[in-house]
CSV table of C-alpha atoms and ligand atoms in Angstrom, one decimal:
chain,number,residue,atom,x,y,z
N,1,UNK,CA,0.0,0.0,0.0
N,2,UNK,CA,1.3,3.5,-0.8
N,3,UNK,CA,2.2,5.7,2.1
N,4,UNK,CA,-0.9,7.3,3.6
N,5,UNK,CA,-1.1,11.1,4.0
N,6,UNK,CA,-3.4,13.4,6.0
N,7,UNK,CA,-6.5,14.4,4.0
N,8,UNK,CA,-6.2,17.4,1.8
N,9,UNK,CA,-6.5,20.7,3.7
N,10,UNK,CA,-5.6,19.1,7.0
N,11,UNK,CA,-2.3,18.9,8.9
N,12,UNK,CA,-0.8,17.2,11.9
N,13,UNK,CA,0.4,19.3,14.8
N,14,UNK,CA,3.7,17.7,15.9
N,15,UNK,CA,6.2,18.3,18.7
N,16,UNK,CA,8.0,20.6,19.2
N,17,UNK,CA,5.6,23.0,17.4
N,18,UNK,CA,2.6,21.5,19.2
N,19,UNK,CA,3.9,23.2,22.4
N,20,UNK,CA,3.3,26.5,20.7
N,21,UNK,CA,-0.1,25.5,19.5
N,22,UNK,CA,-1.1,24.5,23.1
N,23,UNK,CA,0.3,27.8,24.5
N,24,UNK,CA,-1.7,29.8,22.0
N,25,UNK,CA,-4.8,27.9,22.7
N,26,UNK,CA,-4.5,28.2,26.4
N,27,UNK,CA,-3.5,31.8,26.4
N,28,UNK,CA,-6.6,32.7,24.3
N,29,UNK,CA,-8.9,30.9,26.7
N,30,UNK,CA,-7.3,32.2,29.9
N,31,UNK,CA,-9.1,35.6,29.9
N,32,UNK,CA,-12.5,33.8,29.6
N,33,UNK,CA,-11.8,31.6,32.5
N,34,UNK,CA,-10.7,34.6,34.6
N,35,UNK,CA,-14.0,36.4,33.7
N,36,UNK,CA,-16.2,33.6,35.0
N,37,UNK,CA,-17.1,31.9,31.7
N,38,UNK,CA,-17.9,28.2,32.2
N,39,UNK,CA,-16.4,25.5,30.0
N,40,UNK,CA,-18.9,23.7,27.6
N,41,UNK,CA,-18.2,20.9,25.3
N,42,UNK,CA,-20.7,19.9,22.6
N,43,UNK,CA,-20.3,17.1,20.0
N,44,UNK,CA,-18.2,17.8,16.9
N,45,UNK,CA,-21.2,16.8,14.8
N,46,UNK,CA,-24.8,17.8,15.0
N,47,UNK,CA,-28.1,17.2,13.2
N,48,UNK,CA,-27.6,19.0,9.9
N,49,UNK,CA,-30.4,21.4,10.5
N,50,UNK,CA,-28.7,22.9,13.5
N,51,UNK,CA,-26.3,24.5,11.0
N,52,UNK,CA,-28.6,25.0,8.1
N,53,UNK,CA,-31.1,26.9,10.3
N,54,UNK,CA,-28.5,28.3,12.7
N,55,UNK,CA,-25.8,29.5,10.3
N,56,UNK,CA,-28.2,30.4,7.5
N,57,UNK,CA,-29.3,28.6,4.3
N,58,UNK,CA,-27.8,31.2,1.9
N,59,UNK,CA,-24.3,31.3,3.4
N,60,UNK,CA,-21.3,29.8,1.6
N,61,UNK,CA,-20.6,27.8,4.8
N,62,UNK,CA,-24.0,26.0,4.5
N,63,UNK,CA,-24.3,25.8,0.7
N,64,UNK,CA,-20.7,24.8,-0.2
N,65,UNK,CA,-18.6,24.0,2.8
N,66,UNK,CA,-20.3,21.6,5.1
N,67,UNK,CA,-19.2,18.0,5.7
N,68,UNK,CA,-22.6,16.4,5.7
N,69,UNK,CA,-23.2,12.7,5.8
N,70,UNK,CA,-25.9,10.2,6.5
N,71,UNK,CA,-25.2,7.9,9.4
N,72,UNK,CA,-26.0,4.2,9.5
N,73,UNK,CA,-29.3,5.0,11.2
N,74,UNK,CA,-30.3,7.3,8.2
N,75,UNK,CA,-29.8,10.6,10.1
N,76,UNK,CA,-28.3,13.6,8.3
N,77,UNK,CA,-25.4,14.8,10.4
N,78,UNK,CA,-22.8,17.5,9.8
N,79,UNK,CA,-19.3,18.0,11.2
N,80,UNK,CA,-19.5,21.4,12.8
N,81,UNK,CA,-18.3,24.2,10.6
N,82,UNK,CA,-18.3,26.5,13.6
N,83,UNK,CA,-19.1,26.1,17.3
N,84,UNK,CA,-21.8,28.6,18.1
N,85,UNK,CA,-24.8,26.9,16.6
N,86,UNK,CA,-24.1,23.6,18.5
N,87,UNK,CA,-23.5,25.5,21.8
N,88,UNK,CA,-26.8,27.3,21.3
N,89,UNK,CA,-28.5,24.0,20.6
N,90,UNK,CA,-27.1,22.7,24.0
N,91,UNK,CA,-28.1,25.9,25.7
N,92,UNK,CA,-31.7,25.4,24.6
N,93,UNK,CA,-31.8,21.6,25.1
N,94,UNK,CA,-30.7,21.9,28.7
N,95,UNK,CA,-32.7,25.0,29.4
N,96,UNK,CA,-29.7,26.8,30.7
N,97,UNK,CA,-31.7,30.0,30.3
N,98,UNK,CA,-33.8,28.9,33.4
N,99,UNK,CA,-30.8,29.9,35.6
N,100,UNK,CA,-29.2,33.2,36.2
N,101,UNK,CA,-28.5,35.3,33.1
N,102,UNK,CA,-26.3,35.9,31.2
N,103,UNK,CA,-25.1,32.4,30.7
N,104,UNK,CA,-21.4,32.8,30.0
N,105,UNK,CA,-19.7,29.9,28.2
N,106,UNK,CA,-16.4,29.1,26.5
N,107,UNK,CA,-15.3,26.2,24.4
N,108,UNK,CA,-12.4,25.1,22.2
N,109,UNK,CA,-12.4,22.5,19.5
N,110,UNK,CA,-12.2,21.4,15.9
N,111,UNK,CA,-14.3,22.9,13.1
N,112,UNK,CA,-14.6,21.5,9.6
N,113,UNK,CA,-15.2,23.3,6.3
N,114,UNK,CA,-14.8,22.1,2.8
N,115,UNK,CA,-12.8,25.1,1.6
N,116,UNK,CA,-10.1,25.6,-1.0
N,117,UNK,CA,-7.0,25.1,1.1
N,118,UNK,CA,-4.3,27.8,1.2
N,119,UNK,CA,-2.1,29.4,3.8
N,120,UNK,CA,-4.2,30.0,6.9
N,121,UNK,CA,-7.3,28.3,5.4
N,122,UNK,CA,-7.8,24.6,6.2
N,123,UNK,CA,-10.5,22.0,6.1
N,124,UNK,CA,-9.9,21.1,9.7
N,125,UNK,CA,-9.0,23.9,12.2
N,126,UNK,CA,-9.4,24.8,15.8
N,127,UNK,CA,-11.5,27.6,17.2
N,128,UNK,CA,-11.7,29.1,20.7
N,129,UNK,CA,-15.3,30.2,21.3
N,130,UNK,CA,-16.9,32.7,23.7
N,131,UNK,CA,-20.6,33.1,24.2
N,132,UNK,CA,-22.6,35.3,26.6
N,133,UNK,CA,-26.3,34.4,26.3
N,134,UNK,CA,-29.6,35.8,27.4
N,135,UNK,CA,-28.9,39.4,28.2
N,136,UNK,CA,-29.0,42.3,25.7
N,137,UNK,CA,-26.7,44.8,27.3
N,138,UNK,CA,-24.1,46.9,25.4
N,139,UNK,CA,-21.7,46.5,28.4
N,140,UNK,CA,-21.8,42.7,27.7
N,141,UNK,CA,-20.9,43.3,24.1
N,142,UNK,CA,-17.9,45.4,25.2
N,143,UNK,CA,-16.9,42.7,27.7
N,144,UNK,CA,-16.9,40.0,25.0
N,145,UNK,CA,-14.9,42.1,22.6
N,146,UNK,CA,-12.4,43.2,25.3
N,147,UNK,CA,-11.9,39.5,26.3
N,148,UNK,CA,-11.0,38.7,22.7
N,149,UNK,CA,-8.5,41.6,22.6
N,150,UNK,CA,-7.0,40.5,25.9
N,151,UNK,CA,-6.2,37.0,24.6
N,152,UNK,CA,-4.2,38.5,21.7
N,153,UNK,CA,-2.5,41.0,24.0
N,154,UNK,CA,-1.5,38.3,26.4
N,155,UNK,CA,0.2,36.5,23.6
N,156,UNK,CA,2.2,39.6,23.0
N,157,UNK,CA,0.6,40.4,19.6
N,158,UNK,CA,0.6,44.1,18.6
N,159,UNK,CA,0.0,44.1,14.8
N,160,UNK,CA,-3.7,43.3,15.0
N,161,UNK,CA,-6.8,45.5,14.5
N,162,UNK,CA,-10.3,45.3,15.8
N,163,UNK,CA,-12.9,46.1,13.1
N,164,UNK,CA,-16.3,47.1,14.4
N,165,UNK,CA,-19.7,47.9,13.1
N,166,UNK,CA,-23.4,47.5,13.8
N,167,UNK,CA,-25.5,45.4,11.4
N,168,UNK,CA,-28.8,46.7,12.7
N,169,UNK,CA,-31.6,44.4,14.0
N,170,UNK,CA,-34.7,42.6,12.8
N,171,UNK,CA,-36.6,45.9,12.6
N,172,UNK,CA,-34.1,48.2,10.9
N,173,UNK,CA,-32.3,45.7,8.6
N,174,UNK,CA,-35.2,44.8,6.2
N,175,UNK,CA,-35.7,48.5,5.3
N,176,UNK,CA,-32.0,49.0,4.8
N,177,UNK,CA,-31.7,45.8,2.8
N,178,UNK,CA,-34.4,47.1,0.4
N,179,UNK,CA,-32.5,50.3,-0.1
N,180,UNK,CA,-29.3,48.4,-0.8
N,181,UNK,CA,-30.9,46.0,-3.2
N,182,UNK,CA,-32.4,48.9,-5.1
N,183,UNK,CA,-29.0,50.6,-5.2
N,184,UNK,CA,-27.2,47.4,-6.4
N,185,UNK,CA,-29.8,46.8,-9.1
N,186,UNK,CA,-28.6,50.1,-10.8
N,187,UNK,CA,-25.0,49.0,-11.0
N,188,UNK,CA,-23.1,47.3,-13.8
N,189,UNK,CA,-22.5,43.8,-12.2
N,190,UNK,CA,-22.0,40.4,-13.7
N,191,UNK,CA,-24.8,37.9,-13.6
N,192,UNK,CA,-23.5,36.0,-10.6
N,193,UNK,CA,-23.0,39.1,-8.5
N,194,UNK,CA,-26.5,40.3,-9.5
N,195,UNK,CA,-27.9,37.1,-8.1
N,196,UNK,CA,-25.9,37.5,-5.0
N,197,UNK,CA,-27.3,41.0,-4.7
N,198,UNK,CA,-30.8,39.5,-4.5
N,199,UNK,CA,-30.1,36.8,-2.0
N,200,UNK,CA,-27.4,38.3,0.2
N,201,UNK,CA,-26.9,41.9,-0.8
N,202,UNK,CA,-24.6,42.7,2.2
N,203,UNK,CA,-22.1,40.3,0.8
N,204,UNK,CA,-21.7,42.4,-2.3
N,205,UNK,CA,-20.5,45.3,-0.2
N,206,UNK,CA,-17.6,43.0,0.8
N,207,UNK,CA,-16.7,42.1,-2.7
N,208,UNK,CA,-12.9,42.6,-3.0
N,209,UNK,CA,-12.8,43.1,-6.8
N,210,UNK,CA,-11.7,46.7,-7.7
N,211,UNK,CA,-14.3,47.0,-10.6
N,212,UNK,CA,-17.1,46.2,-8.0
N,213,UNK,CA,-15.6,48.3,-5.2
N,214,UNK,CA,-15.3,51.3,-7.6
N,215,UNK,CA,-19.1,51.3,-8.0
N,216,UNK,CA,-19.9,51.0,-4.3
N,217,UNK,CA,-18.6,54.4,-3.1
N,218,UNK,CA,-22.1,55.8,-2.6
N,219,UNK,CA,-23.9,52.5,-1.6
N,220,UNK,CA,-26.1,53.0,1.4
N,221,UNK,CA,-24.5,51.7,4.6
N,222,UNK,CA,-26.3,50.0,7.5
N,223,UNK,CA,-24.7,52.3,10.1
N,224,UNK,CA,-26.4,55.2,8.5
N,225,UNK,CA,-29.8,53.5,8.7
N,226,UNK,CA,-29.9,52.3,12.3
N,227,UNK,CA,-33.0,52.9,14.3
N,228,UNK,CA,-32.7,55.1,17.4
N,229,UNK,CA,-32.5,52.1,19.7
N,230,UNK,CA,-29.8,50.2,17.8
N,231,UNK,CA,-27.8,53.4,17.4
N,232,UNK,CA,-28.0,54.0,21.2
N,233,UNK,CA,-26.9,50.4,21.7
N,234,UNK,CA,-23.9,50.9,19.4
N,235,UNK,CA,-23.0,54.2,21.0
N,236,UNK,CA,-23.0,52.6,24.4
N,237,UNK,CA,-20.8,49.7,23.2
N,238,UNK,CA,-18.2,52.1,21.9
N,239,UNK,CA,-18.4,54.1,25.1
N,240,UNK,CA,-17.7,51.0,27.2
N,241,UNK,CA,-14.9,49.9,24.9
N,242,UNK,CA,-13.2,53.3,25.3
N,243,UNK,CA,-13.5,52.9,29.1
N,244,UNK,CA,-11.9,49.5,28.8
N,245,UNK,CA,-9.0,50.9,26.8
N,246,UNK,CA,-9.9,49.0,23.7
N,247,UNK,CA,-9.3,50.7,20.3
N,248,UNK,CA,-11.2,49.9,17.2
N,249,UNK,CA,-11.6,50.9,13.6
N,250,UNK,CA,-15.1,51.6,12.2
N,251,UNK,CA,-15.8,49.1,9.5
N,252,UNK,CA,-19.2,50.0,8.0
N,253,UNK,CA,-18.7,47.5,5.2
N,254,UNK,CA,-17.8,44.6,7.4
N,255,UNK,CA,-20.0,41.6,6.7
N,256,UNK,CA,-19.5,38.1,8.1
N,257,UNK,CA,-19.9,34.7,6.5
N,258,UNK,CA,-22.6,33.6,9.0
N,259,UNK,CA,-26.2,34.9,8.7
N,260,UNK,CA,-27.1,35.2,12.4
N,261,UNK,CA,-25.3,38.4,13.3
N,262,UNK,CA,-27.3,41.5,14.5
N,263,UNK,CA,-26.2,44.8,16.0
N,264,UNK,CA,-22.6,44.8,17.2
N,265,UNK,CA,-20.4,42.9,14.8
N,266,UNK,CA,-16.6,42.7,14.7
N,267,UNK,CA,-13.6,41.1,13.3
N,268,UNK,CA,-10.0,40.8,14.5
N,269,UNK,CA,-7.5,41.1,11.6
N,270,UNK,CA,-3.8,40.6,11.7
N,271,UNK,CA,-1.6,42.6,9.3
N,272,UNK,CA,1.2,40.0,9.0
N,273,UNK,CA,-1.0,37.2,7.4
N,274,UNK,CA,-1.7,38.1,3.8
N,275,UNK,CA,-5.0,37.1,2.3
N,276,UNK,CA,-6.4,35.2,5.2
N,277,UNK,CA,-6.0,38.0,7.7
N,278,UNK,CA,-9.0,37.3,10.0
N,279,UNK,CA,-7.8,35.8,13.3
N,280,UNK,CA,-11.3,36.0,14.9
N,281,UNK,CA,-14.7,37.4,14.6
N,282,UNK,CA,-18.1,37.6,16.2
N,283,UNK,CA,-21.0,39.7,17.2
N,284,UNK,CA,-24.5,39.7,18.6
N,285,UNK,CA,-26.9,37.1,17.3
N,286,UNK,CA,-30.2,38.0,18.8
N,287,UNK,CA,-32.2,35.8,16.4
N,288,UNK,CA,-30.2,32.6,16.8
N,289,UNK,CA,-31.9,31.0,19.8
N,290,UNK,CA,-35.4,31.5,18.3
N,291,UNK,CA,-34.2,30.2,14.9
N,292,UNK,CA,-33.1,27.0,16.6
N,293,UNK,CA,-36.5,26.6,18.3
N,294,UNK,CA,-35.5,28.2,21.7
N,295,UNK,CA,-36.8,31.2,23.5
N,296,UNK,CA,-36.4,34.6,22.0
N,297,UNK,CA,-33.2,35.3,23.8
N,298,UNK,CA,-30.2,37.4,22.7
N,299,UNK,CA,-26.5,36.4,22.6
N,300,UNK,CA,-23.1,37.7,21.8
N,301,UNK,CA,-19.9,35.9,21.2
N,302,UNK,CA,-16.8,35.3,19.1
N,303,UNK,CA,-14.7,32.6,17.5
N,304,UNK,CA,-11.0,33.0,17.3
N,305,UNK,CA,-8.9,30.7,15.0
N,306,UNK,CA,-6.1,29.1,17.0
N,307,UNK,CA,-4.2,28.0,13.8
N,308,UNK,CA,-4.3,31.5,12.3
N,309,UNK,CA,-3.4,33.1,15.6
N,310,UNK,CA,-0.4,30.8,15.7
N,311,UNK,CA,0.6,32.1,12.3
N,312,UNK,CA,0.2,35.7,13.6
N,313,UNK,CA,2.5,34.8,16.6
N,314,UNK,CA,5.1,33.5,14.1
N,315,UNK,CA,4.7,36.5,11.9
N,316,UNK,CA,5.5,38.8,14.8
N,317,UNK,CA,8.4,36.5,15.8
N,318,UNK,CA,7.1,36.0,19.3
N,319,UNK,CA,8.7,33.3,21.5
N,320,UNK,CA,5.9,31.4,23.0
N,321,UNK,CA,5.5,27.8,24.3
N,322,UNK,CA,9.2,27.1,23.8
N,323,UNK,CA,10.1,26.5,27.5
N,324,UNK,CA,11.8,23.2,27.9
N,325,UNK,CA,9.4,20.4,28.8
N,326,UNK,CA,12.0,18.5,30.7
N,327,UNK,CA,14.0,19.8,33.7
N,328,UNK,CA,16.1,16.9,34.7
N,329,UNK,CA,17.5,14.1,32.5
N,330,UNK,CA,19.0,10.9,33.9
N,331,UNK,CA,21.6,9.0,32.0
N,332,UNK,CA,22.3,5.5,33.5
N,333,UNK,CA,25.2,3.3,32.3
N,334,UNK,CA,24.8,-0.4,33.1
N,335,UNK,CA,21.9,-2.5,34.4
N,336,UNK,CA,22.1,-1.5,38.0
N,337,UNK,CA,22.2,2.2,37.2
N,338,UNK,CA,19.2,1.7,34.9
N,339,UNK,CA,17.1,0.5,37.8
N,340,UNK,CA,18.1,3.5,39.8
N,341,UNK,CA,17.4,5.8,36.9
N,342,UNK,CA,13.9,4.4,36.3
N,343,UNK,CA,13.1,4.6,40.0
N,344,UNK,CA,14.5,8.1,40.4
N,345,UNK,CA,12.7,9.5,37.3
N,346,UNK,CA,9.4,8.0,38.7
N,347,UNK,CA,9.9,9.7,42.0
N,348,UNK,CA,10.9,13.0,40.5
N,349,UNK,CA,7.8,13.0,38.3
N,350,UNK,CA,5.6,12.1,41.2
N,351,UNK,CA,7.1,15.2,43.0
N,352,UNK,CA,6.2,17.4,40.1
N,353,UNK,CA,9.6,17.6,38.4
N,354,UNK,CA,9.6,17.2,34.6
N,355,UNK,CA,12.1,14.3,34.3
N,356,UNK,CA,13.1,11.9,31.6
N,357,UNK,CA,15.7,9.2,30.9
N,358,UNK,CA,16.9,7.2,27.9
N,359,UNK,CA,15.4,4.0,26.6
N,360,UNK,CA,17.1,1.3,24.5
N,361,UNK,CA,20.9,0.8,24.6
N,362,UNK,CA,22.2,4.1,23.3
N,363,UNK,CA,25.7,4.4,24.8
N,364,UNK,CA,27.0,7.5,26.6
N,365,UNK,CA,27.2,9.6,23.5
N,366,UNK,CA,23.7,8.9,22.2
N,367,UNK,CA,22.3,9.3,25.8
N,368,UNK,CA,24.0,12.7,26.2
N,369,UNK,CA,22.6,13.8,22.8
N,370,UNK,CA,19.1,12.8,24.0
N,371,UNK,CA,19.7,14.8,27.2
N,372,UNK,CA,20.7,17.8,25.2
N,373,UNK,CA,17.7,17.5,22.9
N,374,UNK,CA,15.3,17.2,25.9
N,375,UNK,CA,16.1,20.8,26.9
N,376,UNK,CA,16.9,19.7,30.5
N,377,UNK,CA,18.9,22.2,32.6
N,378,UNK,CA,20.4,19.3,34.6
N,379,UNK,CA,21.7,15.9,33.6
N,380,UNK,CA,22.5,13.2,36.1
N,381,UNK,CA,25.0,10.6,34.9
N,382,UNK,CA,25.1,7.4,36.9
N,383,UNK,CA,28.0,5.2,35.6
N,384,UNK,CA,29.1,1.8,36.9
N,385,UNK,CA,32.2,3.2,38.7
N,386,UNK,CA,30.1,6.0,40.2
N,387,UNK,CA,27.7,3.5,41.6
N,388,UNK,CA,30.5,1.5,43.1
N,389,UNK,CA,31.5,4.7,44.9
N,390,UNK,CA,27.8,5.4,45.9
N,391,UNK,CA,27.5,8.6,43.9
N,392,UNK,CA,26.0,10.1,40.7
N,393,UNK,CA,27.4,13.0,38.7
N,394,UNK,CA,25.0,15.9,38.5
N,395,UNK,CA,25.8,18.4,35.8
N,396,UNK,CA,24.3,21.9,35.4
N,397,UNK,CA,24.2,22.3,31.6
N,398,UNK,CA,23.9,26.1,31.8
N,399,UNK,CA,27.1,26.5,33.8
N,400,UNK,CA,28.9,23.3,33.0
N,401,UNK,CA,29.4,22.8,36.8
N,402,UNK,CA,29.5,19.1,37.8
N,403,UNK,CA,29.2,17.7,41.4
N,404,UNK,CA,29.3,14.1,42.8
N,405,UNK,CA,26.1,13.5,44.7
N,406,UNK,CA,25.6,10.6,47.2
N,407,UNK,CA,23.0,8.2,45.9
N,408,UNK,CA,20.9,8.6,49.0
N,409,UNK,CA,20.7,12.4,48.3
N,410,UNK,CA,20.0,12.3,44.6
N,411,UNK,CA,16.2,12.9,44.8
N,412,UNK,CA,16.5,15.9,47.1
N,413,UNK,CA,19.5,17.4,45.3
N,414,UNK,CA,18.0,17.1,41.8
N,415,UNK,CA,14.8,18.5,43.0
N,416,UNK,CA,16.5,21.5,44.7
N,417,UNK,CA,18.7,22.0,41.7
N,418,UNK,CA,15.8,22.4,39.3
N,419,UNK,CA,14.0,24.6,41.8
N,420,UNK,CA,11.0,22.5,42.5
V,1,AMP,P1,-15.8,32.5,11.2
V,1,AMP,O1,-16.6,31.6,12.0
V,1,AMP,O2,-15.8,32.2,9.7
V,1,AMP,O3,-16.0,33.9,11.5
V,1,AMP,O4,-14.3,32.2,11.7
V,1,AMP,C1,-13.8,32.6,12.9
V,1,AMP,C2,-12.3,32.4,12.9
V,1,AMP,O5,-12.0,31.1,12.6
V,1,AMP,C3,-11.6,33.2,11.7
V,1,AMP,O6,-11.4,34.5,12.0
V,1,AMP,C4,-10.4,32.4,11.5
V,1,AMP,O7,-9.4,32.7,12.4
V,1,AMP,C5,-10.8,31.0,11.8
V,1,AMP,N1,-11.2,30.2,10.6
V,1,AMP,C6,-12.3,30.2,9.9
V,1,AMP,N2,-12.2,29.4,8.8
V,1,AMP,C7,-11.0,28.9,8.9
V,1,AMP,C8,-10.3,27.9,8.0
V,1,AMP,N3,-10.9,27.4,7.0
V,1,AMP,N4,-9.0,27.6,8.4
V,1,AMP,C9,-8.5,28.1,9.5
V,1,AMP,N5,-9.0,29.0,10.3
V,1,AMP,C10,-10.3,29.4,10.0
């Protein structure tokens, strides 16, 4: 059989790079944990209609990108293309709204989209998700946005930008949409774009082609057609963001690939990433709960792409997640020393010291190479002659200093040396 490879558009995350991936993932979720968000885990697949109803029938995600299959019981299931719809399904199913509101949740996990693979765009990727459900309060919008910003700041990222707008709500959007459709109908657009203008006119505003953009200069914008209440909501969000020290750029043409957004809508972009510059995005989705058969409750949240954030971290040359995994490395020479090494490593690990040793007969040279590769600051060599004298040789690799340590003191001495 020919060698097997990972499916197109997917990749394996291998050590040592995987340490960086974990560090990014955990740093992005830390602000949520600190802010009282509870961890939720929903399945990686759902009934297909959770997404077709939740994400929106006319979106690219639903029409072109879902991994949908029929299981052996004849059910139509879909691998989640994003996390929000499934979390909302769980929120409704378990009546979490019966408790205190808002319900604040976070999650992290795989998402799947059948997209054209390119740098930063994959068919399997990881998202960190934040959701605050059941309360329509601009201060909550600001909290959610600020938590997203905090994750990037904690990673040390600086070259990112928050794009912000309001997409109106169920009362002011239809009237605006009509105006936009009428405007777009007067333009010189190709047939496909004309059709899109009918189905999803906001998407046309986001068309990157210069010949389309050139015609959009005086297209009506949602932010200029907000009702008094959505305008007041948006003003309050911006006031709170200012108070929280969060800067943003007004992005009146920002549209998102998922249909459920209302009012506050935002995207985080990174300037070192080329075409796939969005590292996260989100907004308010006041119609989603009802669309999924739940009560008419509001929600706001975001999804941040871990893989793309990792690319952003690399683009800024940040050193993250590269701390040595192993502190102490034991090199035994001979059978008796081997027993001592295995026992000592076990004891050190039990005491919380990251310790390792060699396996297989590698000889002193190979073992020292392994010790070096492990990143350990201290190496303990236990040779046959040392053992006969009742000592081991502890070497501090940073200073080169070596000391003979009595066997009975090895555990305490190594532990003290690595500072645990
Ligand atoms: P979205 O749900 O499309 O707003 O995506 C939220 C975030 O997930 C984006 O800002 C990206 O960082 C990430 N993301 C979305 N699609 C992909 C993909 N195909 N590959 C990698 N990351 C993605």
